[in-house]
Coordinates of C-alpha atoms in Angstrom, one line a residue:
Chain A
M789 CA 0.6 -20.2 0.0
Q790 CA 1.5 -20.7 -3.6
W791 CA 2.5 -18.3 -6.3
P792 CA 4.4 -18.2 -9.6
K793 CA 8.2 -18.5 -9.5
Y794 CA 8.6 -15.9 -12.2
V795 CA 6.6 -12.8 -12.8
Q796 CA 6.8 -10.5 -15.9
L797 CA 6.2 -6.8 -15.3
K798 CA 5.3 -4.4 -18.0
E799 CA 6.7 -0.9 -17.3
V800 CA 3.9 1.5 -18.2
G801 CA 5.5 4.7 -16.7
P802 CA 6.4 6.3 -20.0
R803 CA 2.8 5.9 -21.2
D804 CA 0.2 5.6 -18.4
G805 CA 2.5 7.2 -15.9
L806 CA 3.3 10.4 -17.9
Q807 CA 0.0 10.9 -19.8
N808 CA -1.7 13.0 -17.1
E809 CA 1.3 15.0 -16.1
K810 CA 1.0 18.7 -16.6
R811 CA 4.7 19.4 -16.8
W812 CA 6.2 18.8 -20.2
I813 CA 9.0 16.3 -20.2
P814 CA 11.4 17.1 -23.2
T815 CA 11.8 14.3 -25.7
A816 CA 15.5 13.9 -24.8
D817 CA 14.6 13.3 -21.2
K818 CA 12.0 10.8 -22.1
V819 CA 14.4 9.0 -24.3
A820 CA 17.2 9.0 -21.6
W821 CA 14.6 7.8 -19.1
I822 CA 13.3 4.9 -21.3
N823 CA 16.9 3.9 -22.0
K824 CA 17.5 3.6 -18.3
L825 CA 14.4 1.5 -18.0
S826 CA 15.5 -0.6 -20.9
D827 CA 18.7 -1.3 -19.0
S828 CA 17.0 -2.4 -15.8
G829 CA 16.2 -6.0 -16.8
V830 CA 12.5 -5.2 -17.4
K831 CA 11.2 -7.3 -20.4
E832 CA 8.5 -5.0 -21.7
I833 CA 8.0 -1.2 -21.9
E834 CA 5.0 0.7 -23.2
Y835 CA 7.0 3.7 -24.5
S836 CA 4.2 6.1 -25.5
S837 CA 0.7 6.6 -26.9
F838 CA -0.3 7.3 -30.5
V839 CA -3.5 8.9 -29.4
H840 CA -4.0 12.3 -31.0
P841 CA -1.9 15.0 -29.2
K842 CA -5.0 17.0 -28.6
W843 CA -6.1 14.4 -26.1
I844 CA -2.7 13.6 -24.6
P845 CA -0.4 16.5 -25.1
A846 CA 2.1 15.1 -22.7
L847 CA 2.8 12.3 -25.2
S848 CA 2.6 14.3 -28.4
D849 CA 6.2 13.3 -29.2
A850 CA 5.5 9.6 -29.4
R851 CA 7.1 9.4 -32.9
E852 CA 10.3 11.2 -31.8
V853 CA 10.5 9.1 -28.7
G854 CA 10.0 5.9 -30.5
R855 CA 12.6 6.7 -33.1
Q856 CA 15.2 8.0 -30.6
I857 CA 15.2 5.3 -27.9
K858 CA 17.9 2.7 -28.0
R859 CA 16.2 -0.6 -28.6
N860 CA 17.4 -3.3 -26.3
P861 CA 16.9 -6.6 -28.1
D862 CA 15.8 -8.2 -24.8
V863 CA 13.0 -5.7 -24.3
F864 CA 9.6 -5.8 -26.0
Y865 CA 8.5 -2.3 -26.9
S866 CA 4.8 -1.5 -27.2
A867 CA 2.6 1.6 -27.6
L868 CA -1.0 2.5 -27.1
V869 CA -3.0 3.0 -30.3
P870 CA -6.6 4.2 -30.4
N871 CA -7.4 3.6 -34.1
L872 CA -6.0 2.7 -37.5
K873 CA -4.3 6.0 -37.9
G874 CA -2.6 5.7 -34.5
L875 CA -1.6 2.1 -35.4
Q876 CA -0.1 3.3 -38.7
H877 CA 2.0 5.9 -36.9
A878 CA 3.1 3.3 -34.4
L879 CA 4.0 0.8 -37.1
E880 CA 6.0 3.5 -39.0
T881 CA 7.8 4.4 -35.8
G882 CA 8.5 0.9 -34.6
I883 CA 6.7 -1.3 -32.2
D884 CA 6.8 -4.9 -31.1
G885 CA 3.3 -4.8 -29.9
A886 CA 0.2 -2.6 -30.0
S887 CA -2.2 -1.9 -27.1
V888 CA -5.8 -1.1 -27.8
F889 CA -8.2 0.0 -25.0
M890 CA -11.8 0.3 -24.0
S891 CA -13.8 0.2 -20.9
A892 CA -16.0 -2.5 -19.2
S893 CA -18.3 0.3 -18.2
E894 CA -20.7 1.8 -20.8
T895 CA -20.5 5.3 -19.4
H896 CA -16.8 5.3 -18.8
N897 CA -16.3 4.1 -22.4
R898 CA -18.5 6.8 -23.8
K899 CA -16.7 9.5 -21.7
N900 CA -13.2 8.2 -22.6
I901 CA -13.7 7.1 -26.2
N902 CA -16.8 9.0 -27.2
K903 CA -18.5 5.8 -28.4
S904 CA -20.8 3.1 -27.0
I905 CA -19.2 -0.2 -26.2
A906 CA -21.1 -1.7 -29.2
D907 CA -19.7 0.9 -31.5
T908 CA -16.2 0.6 -30.1
F909 CA -15.9 -3.1 -30.9
P910 CA -15.7 -2.9 -34.7
V911 CA -13.2 -0.1 -34.5
L912 CA -10.9 -2.1 -32.2
G913 CA -11.6 -5.2 -34.2
Q914 CA -10.1 -3.5 -37.3
V915 CA -7.1 -2.2 -35.4
V916 CA -6.4 -5.7 -33.9
H917 CA -6.8 -7.2 -37.3
E918 CA -4.3 -4.8 -38.9
A919 CA -1.8 -5.1 -36.1
K920 CA -2.0 -8.9 -36.4
Q921 CA -1.5 -8.6 -40.2
A922 CA 1.7 -6.7 -39.4
N923 CA 2.7 -9.5 -37.1
K924 CA 2.5 -7.5 -33.9
R925 CA 1.4 -8.8 -30.6
V926 CA -1.8 -7.1 -29.4
T927 CA -2.8 -6.3 -25.9
G928 CA -6.3 -5.3 -25.0
Y929 CA -6.6 -2.9 -22.1
V930 CA -10.0 -3.2 -20.4
S931 CA -10.5 -0.4 -17.9
T932 CA -12.9 0.1 -14.9
V933 CA -13.1 -3.7 -14.4
F934 CA -14.2 -3.4 -10.8
Y935 CA -15.8 0.0 -10.4
C936 CA -16.8 2.9 -12.6
P937 CA -16.8 6.4 -11.3
F938 CA -20.0 7.1 -13.1
E939 CA -21.9 3.7 -12.9
G940 CA -20.6 2.2 -9.7
K941 CA -20.0 -1.5 -9.4
I942 CA -19.0 -3.4 -12.6
T943 CA -19.8 -7.2 -12.6
P944 CA -17.3 -9.8 -13.6
E945 CA -19.8 -10.8 -16.4
Q946 CA -19.5 -7.4 -17.9
V947 CA -15.7 -7.8 -18.0
V948 CA -15.9 -11.3 -19.4
R949 CA -18.1 -10.1 -22.2
V950 CA -15.6 -7.4 -23.3
C951 CA -12.7 -9.8 -23.0
E952 CA -14.4 -12.5 -25.1
K953 CA -15.0 -10.0 -27.9
L954 CA -11.4 -8.8 -27.8
F955 CA -10.0 -12.3 -27.9
E956 CA -12.4 -13.1 -30.7
Y957 CA -10.9 -10.2 -32.7
G958 CA -7.5 -11.7 -32.2
A959 CA -6.1 -9.9 -29.2
D960 CA -3.2 -12.0 -27.7
E961 CA -3.7 -10.9 -24.1
I962 CA -5.8 -8.7 -22.0
S963 CA -4.8 -6.3 -19.2
L964 CA -7.6 -5.8 -16.7
G965 CA -7.4 -2.3 -15.2
D966 CA -8.6 -1.1 -11.8
T967 CA -8.6 2.3 -13.2
I968 CA -9.6 4.2 -10.1
G969 CA -7.9 1.9 -7.7
S970 CA -11.0 0.9 -5.9
A971 CA -10.7 -2.9 -5.6
V972 CA -10.0 -4.9 -2.4
P973 CA -8.7 -8.5 -2.6
S974 CA -12.1 -10.2 -2.3
Q975 CA -13.2 -8.4 -5.5
V976 CA -10.0 -9.5 -7.3
E977 CA -10.9 -13.0 -6.2
Q978 CA -14.5 -12.7 -7.7
L979 CA -13.2 -11.3 -11.0
L980 CA -10.4 -13.8 -11.4
E981 CA -12.8 -16.7 -10.6
A982 CA -14.9 -15.6 -13.6
I983 CA -12.0 -14.7 -15.9
L984 CA -9.7 -17.7 -15.3
S985 CA -12.5 -20.1 -15.8
R986 CA -12.8 -18.7 -19.3
F987 CA -9.4 -17.7 -20.4
P988 CA -5.8 -19.1 -19.8
E989 CA -4.0 -17.3 -17.0
D990 CA -0.9 -16.5 -19.2
K991 CA -3.1 -14.3 -21.3
I992 CA -4.3 -12.2 -18.4
I993 CA -2.4 -9.2 -17.0
M994 CA -3.5 -7.3 -13.9
H995 CA -3.2 -3.5 -13.9
F996 CA -3.8 -2.0 -10.5
H997 CA -3.8 1.6 -9.4
N998 CA -2.9 2.4 -5.8
T999 CA -5.5 5.2 -5.3
R1000 CA -6.5 3.9 -1.9
G1001 CA -3.3 1.9 -1.1
M1002 CA -4.8 -1.5 -2.0
A1003 CA -2.7 -2.4 -5.1
I1004 CA 0.0 -4.5 -3.4
A1005 CA -2.6 -6.5 -1.5
N1006 CA -4.5 -7.0 -4.8
I1007 CA -1.3 -8.1 -6.6
M1008 CA -0.7 -10.6 -3.8
R1009 CA -4.2 -12.0 -4.2
S1010 CA -3.7 -12.3 -8.0
L1011 CA -0.4 -14.1 -7.5
Q1012 CA -2.3 -16.7 -5.4
Y1013 CA -4.5 -17.3 -8.4
G1014 CA -1.5 -17.9 -10.6
V1015 CA -1.5 -14.6 -12.4
S1016 CA 2.1 -13.9 -13.3
R1017 CA 1.9 -10.7 -15.4
F1018 CA 1.3 -7.2 -14.0
D1019 CA 1.6 -3.6 -15.3
S1020 CA 3.4 -1.1 -13.1
S1021 CA 4.9 2.3 -13.3
V1022 CA 8.3 3.4 -12.0
G1023 CA 8.0 5.4 -8.8
G1024 CA 4.2 5.1 -8.9
L1025 CA 4.1 7.8 -11.5
G1026 CA 0.7 8.4 -13.0
G1027 CA -2.1 10.4 -11.3
C1028 CA -5.7 9.3 -11.1
P1029 CA -7.5 11.5 -13.7
Y1030 CA -10.5 11.6 -11.4
A1031 CA -8.6 12.7 -8.3
P1032 CA -5.8 15.1 -8.7
G1033 CA -3.1 14.4 -6.1
A1034 CA -4.2 10.9 -5.4
A1035 CA -1.9 8.0 -6.3
G1036 CA -2.0 6.4 -9.7
N1037 CA -0.4 3.2 -11.0
V1038 CA 1.1 0.8 -8.5
A1039 CA 4.8 1.6 -8.2
T1040 CA 7.3 -0.8 -9.9
N1041 CA 9.6 -0.2 -7.0
D1042 CA 7.0 -1.5 -4.5
V1043 CA 5.9 -4.4 -6.7
L1044 CA 9.6 -5.5 -6.9
Y1045 CA 10.0 -5.2 -3.1
L1046 CA 7.0 -7.6 -2.8
L1047 CA 8.0 -10.0 -5.5
H1048 CA 11.6 -10.3 -4.6
G1049 CA 10.7 -10.6 -0.9
L1050 CA 8.4 -13.5 -1.8
G1051 CA 11.4 -15.1 -3.7
I1052 CA 9.8 -14.5 -7.1
D1053 CA 12.2 -13.8 -10.0
T1054 CA 11.5 -10.9 -12.2
G1055 CA 14.9 -10.4 -13.9
I1056 CA 14.8 -6.7 -12.9
Q1057 CA 17.4 -4.9 -10.8
E1058 CA 15.8 -2.9 -8.1
N1059 CA 18.6 -0.4 -7.9
K1060 CA 18.2 0.5 -11.6
I1061 CA 14.5 1.0 -11.1
Q1062 CA 15.2 3.3 -8.2
E1063 CA 17.6 5.2 -10.3
A1064 CA 15.0 5.6 -13.1
A1065 CA 12.5 6.7 -10.5
F1066 CA 15.0 9.4 -9.1
F1067 CA 15.6 10.5 -12.7
I1068 CA 11.9 11.2 -13.6
Q1069 CA 11.1 12.5 -10.1
D1070 CA 13.8 15.1 -10.6
K1071 CA 12.5 16.0 -14.1
L1072 CA 8.9 16.3 -12.9
K1073 CA 10.0 18.2 -9.8
K1074 CA 7.6 16.4 -7.5
E1075 CA 7.7 13.5 -5.1
L1076 CA 6.4 10.3 -6.6
P1077 CA 4.2 8.1 -4.4
S1078 CA 6.3 4.9 -4.2
K1079 CA 6.9 4.1 -0.6
S1080 CA 10.1 2.1 -1.3
L1081 CA 11.4 5.1 -3.3
A1082 CA 10.6 7.5 -0.4
Y1083 CA 12.5 5.2 1.9
A1084 CA 15.4 4.9 -0.5
V1085 CA 15.5 8.7 -0.9
S1086 CA 15.6 9.1 2.8
G1087 CA 19.1 7.7 2.5
R1088 CA 18.8 4.2 3.8
G1089 CA 18.6 2.3 0.5
I1090 CA 16.2 -0.6 0.3
Chain B
M1351 CA -10.7 -17.0 1.3
Q1352 CA -11.7 -16.8 5.0
W1353 CA -11.3 -14.0 7.5
P1354 CA -12.8 -12.8 10.7
K1355 CA -16.3 -11.1 10.6
Y1356 CA -15.3 -8.4 13.1
V1357 CA -11.9 -6.7 13.5
Q1358 CA -10.9 -4.5 16.4
L1359 CA -8.5 -1.6 15.6
K1360 CA -6.5 0.2 18.2
E1361 CA -5.9 3.8 17.2
V1362 CA -2.2 4.6 18.0
G1363 CA -2.0 7.9 16.2
P1364 CA -1.9 10.0 19.4
R1365 CA 1.0 8.0 20.7
D1366 CA 3.0 6.1 18.0
G1367 CA 1.8 8.6 15.3
L1368 CA 2.8 11.8 17.1
Q1369 CA 5.9 10.7 19.0
N1370 CA 8.4 11.5 16.2
E1371 CA 6.8 14.7 15.0
K1372 CA 9.0 17.7 15.3
R1373 CA 6.1 20.2 15.3
W1374 CA 4.6 20.7 18.8
I1375 CA 0.9 20.0 18.9
P1376 CA -0.6 22.1 21.7
T1377 CA -2.4 20.1 24.4
A1378 CA -5.8 21.6 23.5
D1379 CA -5.4 20.4 19.9
K1380 CA -4.4 16.9 21.0
V1381 CA -7.4 16.8 23.3
A1382 CA -9.8 18.0 20.6
W1383 CA -8.3 15.4 18.2
I1384 CA -8.6 12.5 20.6
N1385 CA -12.1 13.5 21.4
K1386 CA -12.9 13.3 17.6
L1387 CA -11.3 9.9 17.5
S1388 CA -13.3 8.8 20.6
D1389 CA -16.4 9.7 18.7
S1390 CA -15.6 7.6 15.6
G1391 CA -16.7 4.3 16.9
V1392 CA -13.1 3.1 17.5
K1393 CA -13.0 0.9 20.6
E1394 CA -9.4 1.5 21.8
I1395 CA -7.1 4.5 21.7
E1396 CA -3.5 4.8 23.0
Y1397 CA -3.7 8.4 24.0
S1398 CA -0.1 9.1 25.0
S1399 CA 3.2 7.9 26.4
F1400 CA 4.5 8.2 29.9
V1401 CA 8.1 7.9 28.8
H1402 CA 10.3 10.7 30.2
P1403 CA 9.8 13.9 28.2
K1404 CA 13.5 14.0 27.5
W1405 CA 13.1 11.0 25.2
I1406 CA 9.7 11.9 23.7
P1407 CA 9.2 15.7 23.9
A1408 CA 6.3 15.6 21.5
L1409 CA 4.3 13.8 24.2
S1410 CA 5.5 15.6 27.3
D1411 CA 1.9 16.6 28.1
A1412 CA 0.7 13.1 28.6
R1413 CA -0.8 13.9 32.0
E1414 CA -2.6 17.0 30.8
V1415 CA -3.9 15.2 27.7
G1416 CA -5.1 12.2 29.9
R1417 CA -6.9 14.5 32.3
Q1418 CA -8.5 16.7 29.7
I1419 CA -9.8 14.2 27.1
K1420 CA -13.5 13.4 27.3
R1421 CA -13.7 9.7 28.2
N1422 CA -16.2 7.9 26.1
P1423 CA -17.5 4.9 28.1
D1424 CA -17.3 2.7 25.0
V1425 CA -13.7 3.4 24.4
F1426 CA -10.7 1.7 26.1
Y1427 CA -7.9 4.2 26.8
S1428 CA -4.4 3.0 27.1
A1429 CA -1.0 4.6 27.4
L1430 CA 2.6 3.6 26.9
V1431 CA 4.6 3.1 30.1
P1432 CA 8.4 2.4 30.2
N1433 CA 8.8 1.7 33.9
L1434 CA 7.2 1.9 37.3
K1435 CA 7.4 5.6 37.5
G1436 CA 5.7 6.0 34.1
L1437 CA 3.1 3.5 35.2
Q1438 CA 2.5 5.5 38.4
H1439 CA 1.9 8.7 36.4
A1440 CA -0.4 6.8 34.0
L1441 CA -2.4 5.3 36.8
E1442 CA -2.8 8.7 38.5
T1443 CA -3.8 10.3 35.2
G1444 CA -6.3 7.5 34.3
I1445 CA -5.8 4.5 32.0
D1446 CA -7.8 1.4 31.2
G1447 CA -4.7 -0.4 30.1
A1448 CA -0.9 0.0 30.1
S1449 CA 1.4 -0.9 27.2
V1450 CA 4.9 -2.0 27.9
F1451 CA 7.5 -2.4 25.2
M1452 CA 10.7 -4.1 24.2
S1453 CA 12.4 -5.4 21.1
A1454 CA 12.9 -8.9 19.7
S1455 CA 16.3 -7.8 18.5
E1456 CA 19.1 -7.5 21.1
T1457 CA 20.7 -4.5 19.5
H1458 CA 17.5 -2.7 18.8
N1459 CA 16.5 -3.2 22.4
R1460 CA 19.8 -1.9 23.6
K1461 CA 19.6 1.2 21.4
N1462 CA 16.0 1.9 22.3
I1463 CA 15.9 0.9 26.0
N1464 CA 19.5 1.1 26.9
K1465 CA 19.4 -2.5 28.3
S1466 CA 20.0 -6.0 27.2
I1467 CA 16.9 -8.1 26.6
A1468 CA 17.8 -10.2 29.7
D1469 CA 18.0 -7.0 31.8
T1470 CA 14.7 -5.6 30.3
F1471 CA 12.6 -8.7 31.3
P1472 CA 12.7 -8.1 35.1
V1473 CA 11.9 -4.4 34.7
L1474 CA 8.9 -5.1 32.5
G1475 CA 7.9 -8.0 34.8
Q1476 CA 7.6 -5.5 37.6
V1477 CA 5.6 -3.1 35.6
V1478 CA 3.3 -5.8 34.3
H1479 CA 2.8 -7.1 37.9
E1480 CA 2.0 -3.6 39.3
A1481 CA -0.4 -2.8 36.4
K1482 CA -2.2 -6.1 37.0
Q1483 CA -2.4 -5.4 40.7
A1484 CA -4.1 -2.1 39.7
N1485 CA -6.5 -4.2 37.6
K1486 CA -5.3 -2.8 34.3
R1487 CA -5.1 -4.7 31.1
V1488 CA -1.5 -5.0 29.9
T1489 CA -0.3 -5.0 26.3
G1490 CA 3.2 -6.0 25.5
Y1491 CA 4.6 -4.3 22.4
V1492 CA 7.4 -6.4 20.8
S1493 CA 9.2 -4.4 18.1
T1494 CA 11.4 -5.4 15.1
V1495 CA 9.7 -8.8 14.9
F1496 CA 10.8 -9.4 11.2
Y1497 CA 13.8 -7.3 10.7
C1498 CA 16.2 -5.2 12.8
P1499 CA 17.9 -2.2 11.1
F1500 CA 21.1 -3.2 13.1
E1501 CA 21.0 -7.0 13.1
G1502 CA 19.1 -8.0 10.0
K1503 CA 16.6 -10.8 9.9
I1504 CA 14.9 -11.8 13.2
T1505 CA 13.7 -15.4 13.5
P1506 CA 10.1 -16.3 14.6
E1507 CA 11.8 -18.2 17.5
Q1508 CA 13.4 -15.0 18.8
V1509 CA 9.9 -13.4 18.8
V1510 CA 8.3 -16.4 20.5
R1511 CA 10.9 -16.3 23.3
V1512 CA 10.1 -12.7 24.1
C1513 CA 6.3 -13.3 23.9
E1514 CA 6.5 -16.3 26.2
K1515 CA 8.3 -14.3 28.8
L1516 CA 5.8 -11.4 28.6
F1517 CA 2.8 -13.7 28.8
E1518 CA 4.5 -15.4 31.8
Y1519 CA 4.8 -12.1 33.6
G1520 CA 1.0 -11.6 33.1
A1521 CA 0.7 -9.6 29.9
D1522 CA -2.8 -10.0 28.6
E1523 CA -1.9 -9.6 24.9
I1524 CA 1.0 -8.9 22.6
S1525 CA 1.3 -6.5 19.7
L1526 CA 3.9 -7.7 17.2
G1527 CA 5.6 -4.7 15.5
D1528 CA 7.1 -4.5 12.0
T1529 CA 8.9 -1.5 13.2
I1530 CA 10.6 -0.6 10.0
G1531 CA 7.9 -1.9 7.7
S1532 CA 10.1 -4.5 6.0
A1533 CA 7.9 -7.6 6.0
V1534 CA 6.2 -9.2 2.9
P1535 CA 3.2 -11.6 3.3
S1536 CA 5.4 -14.8 3.3
Q1537 CA 7.2 -13.5 6.4
V1538 CA 4.0 -12.7 8.1
E1539 CA 2.9 -16.3 7.3
Q1540 CA 6.1 -17.7 8.8
L1541 CA 5.8 -15.6 12.0
L1542 CA 2.1 -16.4 12.5
E1543 CA 2.7 -20.1 12.0
A1544 CA 5.1 -20.0 14.9
I1545 CA 3.1 -17.6 17.1
L1546 CA -0.4 -19.0 16.7
S1547 CA 0.9 -22.6 17.4
R1548 CA 1.9 -21.3 20.8
F1549 CA -0.6 -18.5 21.7
P1550 CA -4.3 -18.0 21.2
E1551 CA -5.1 -15.7 18.2
D1552 CA -7.3 -13.3 20.2
K1553 CA -4.2 -12.4 22.3
I1554 CA -2.2 -11.4 19.3
I1555 CA -2.3 -7.9 17.7
M1556 CA -0.4 -7.1 14.5
H1557 CA 1.3 -3.7 14.2
F1558 CA 2.4 -2.9 10.7
H1559 CA 4.3 0.1 9.4
N1560 CA 3.9 1.0 5.7
T1561 CA 7.5 2.0 5.0
R1562 CA 7.7 0.1 1.7
G1563 CA 3.9 0.0 1.0
M1564 CA 3.4 -3.6 2.2
A1565 CA 1.2 -3.1 5.2
I1566 CA -2.2 -3.6 3.7
A1567 CA -1.0 -6.9 2.0
N1568 CA 0.4 -8.0 5.4
I1569 CA -2.8 -7.2 7.2
M1570 CA -4.7 -9.2 4.5
R1571 CA -2.4 -12.2 5.1
S1572 CA -2.9 -11.9 8.9
L1573 CA -6.6 -11.8 8.5
Q1574 CA -6.4 -15.1 6.6
Y1575 CA -4.7 -16.5 9.7
G1576 CA -7.6 -15.4 11.8
V1577 CA -5.9 -12.4 13.4
S1578 CA -8.6 -9.9 14.2
R1579 CA -6.8 -7.2 16.0
F1580 CA -4.5 -4.5 14.5
D1581 CA -2.9 -1.3 15.5
S1582 CA -3.2 1.6 13.0
S1583 CA -2.7 5.4 13.0
V1584 CA -5.2 7.9 11.6
G1585 CA -3.9 9.3 8.2
G1586 CA -0.8 7.1 8.4
L1587 CA 0.6 9.6 10.9
G1588 CA 3.9 8.5 12.3
G1589 CA 7.3 8.6 10.6
C1590 CA 9.9 5.9 10.6
P1591 CA 12.6 7.0 13.0
Y1592 CA 15.2 5.4 10.7
A1593 CA 14.1 7.0 7.5
P1594 CA 12.9 10.6 7.7
G1595 CA 10.2 11.2 5.1
A1596 CA 9.3 7.6 4.8
A1597 CA 5.8 6.3 5.8
G1598 CA 5.2 5.1 9.3
N1599 CA 2.2 3.3 10.8
V1600 CA -0.4 1.9 8.4
A1601 CA -3.2 4.4 8.0
T1602 CA -6.4 3.7 9.8
N1603 CA -8.2 5.2 6.8
D1604 CA -6.7 2.6 4.4
V1605 CA -7.2 -0.3 6.8
L1606 CA -10.9 0.6 7.1
Y1607 CA -11.1 0.8 3.3
L1608 CA -9.8 -2.8 3.1
L1609 CA -11.8 -4.2 6.0
H1610 CA -15.1 -2.6 5.1
G1611 CA -14.5 -3.6 1.4
L1612 CA -14.1 -7.2 2.6
G1613 CA -17.4 -6.9 4.5
I1614 CA -15.7 -7.0 7.9
D1615 CA -17.3 -5.0 10.6
T1616 CA -15.2 -2.6 12.7
G1617 CA -17.8 -0.4 14.3
I1618 CA -15.9 2.6 13.0
Q1619 CA -17.3 5.4 10.8
E1620 CA -14.9 6.1 7.9
N1621 CA -16.0 9.7 7.5
K1622 CA -15.2 10.5 11.2
I1623 CA -11.7 9.0 10.7
Q1624 CA -11.2 11.1 7.6
E1625 CA -12.3 14.2 9.6
A1626 CA -9.9 13.3 12.4
A1627 CA -7.1 12.9 9.8
F1628 CA -7.9 16.3 8.2
F1629 CA -7.8 17.8 11.6
I1630 CA -4.3 16.6 12.6
Q1631 CA -3.0 17.1 9.0
D1632 CA -4.0 20.7 9.3
K1633 CA -2.3 21.1 12.7
L1634 CA 0.9 19.4 11.5
K1635 CA 0.9 21.4 8.3
K1636 CA 2.0 18.4 6.2
E1637 CA 0.4 15.9 4.0
L1638 CA -0.2 12.5 5.7
P1639 CA 0.6 9.4 3.7
S1640 CA -2.8 7.7 3.7
K1641 CA -3.8 7.0 0.2
S1642 CA -7.5 7.0 1.0
L1643 CA -7.1 10.4 2.7
A1644 CA -5.3 11.9 -0.3
Y1645 CA -8.1 10.6 -2.5
A1646 CA -10.7 12.1 -0.2
V1647 CA -8.8 15.4 0.0
S1648 CA -8.8 15.6 -3.8
G1649 CA -12.5 16.2 -3.4
R1650 CA -14.1 12.9 -4.5
G1651 CA -14.8 11.4 -1.1
I1652 CA -14.2 7.7 -0.6

């Protein structure tokens, strides 16, 4: 079995992880937490979202967070931006990269962005253009790449079509999201066959949710295809908006257990990620879903 | 990617799942629960353990359970037996198969069975012999096949040595246990290379715990080696004795999500397994770790 020797993780806990949390995390705690993450060896952190606070109140302090975090020169800091105004705020605040987002599913896109896919393209095209003008790296998040809670199965061709357009606009890379954590490894295989025959593997990031416990197996399958970039969230923070109580993003802690166990280098120190997970678990006052974290909490370490 | 078309799961929830639970489950509830499992399409259930009640008080009613459950003629009922006396009780109560157990790690074996590996062999040899005399199928559980909490890494050769001896005594099949859920897929690969070059794959069962969230990925890797038999526990019931609060057996619910998603037939109805998981979760008054179950509980079904 073959896999990459080095894998780069993007820590999305401060954005994707926190965005659905009901409990308000004070700005100072977010900053302290992101600073801990910055010190873990992780190379990229999505620190917040510049979506209007009405839609994501949990992250309404994106500007304060972005201004107050201690920037580690070895870390790439990105933020989610929905439109030109969000990009403007993000640029003023300070970002290395901007992430735009849309869905591979027409209905999910309409529910999430309030526009058809066709009407979303020019808006994102403008944002990508402006971000590139400002010399920022641009990531395109494509959600529901396997299954849409409204439409059902999404074909690899639907995903390819959206990716093509985003790359055409100038996106540097695309993160493919299993938003509701529905995929099994055979579906990952089908999607990656289609995607990697069109786009270079170093431009593709896989973003798995662990809603049914399949994320680690799906990452394993992606590694076998040569994919070496993944999004993950410390402690497995991040609920599934369609299923309160169910698991969200795959836990950085568990991904590290897999990768380091396979002998893959990440540059990340597991104990620092565990500490960052303890920290935010304590602030949120709830147990996070990471299995490795639960095991460590039980007092045996990892 | 290749895998078997049919996979047989053994439901070990009533034994491995319950054995470390502090809360006493009344016999009538155990019986009702096992009857639900018997009705799910699962082909094999380990219904209890005939270990002395001093060691496993949670299963002290093995005889009552074995007598009261409704035997489905399509289900194979087995029980754990530690010695000749336990086997005698199991035979009197009614079993289709007997499971004996030992560890691949010397220290774990001593801690668990209070004997060296060398001293354990003749005892198990006698039990296997007697069970075969009584025309019962015999499963040999070998625990800590990857890692021992006391000794560290266990080599595939240590595991092969124990398997050889158990097969020599007449065991029909061997279940290889990742007792503390420490393996990653590359270790599964190493072990299966050694095991399947010596023993036929239909005699080998993989028994994964999900302590660090790796179990589904390890099952996936085993499937790719042609392994088609796995142990699992409904809802992920079953703690890790070395880490209170950490996950135990891989959840039948999640394994079914994987297998059915891959198009593998199991004969098992997922909704009946979910119902059985709800049932025992309710009796235990705690949330079970299965991700698919949590998702279903959240009201969206699977």
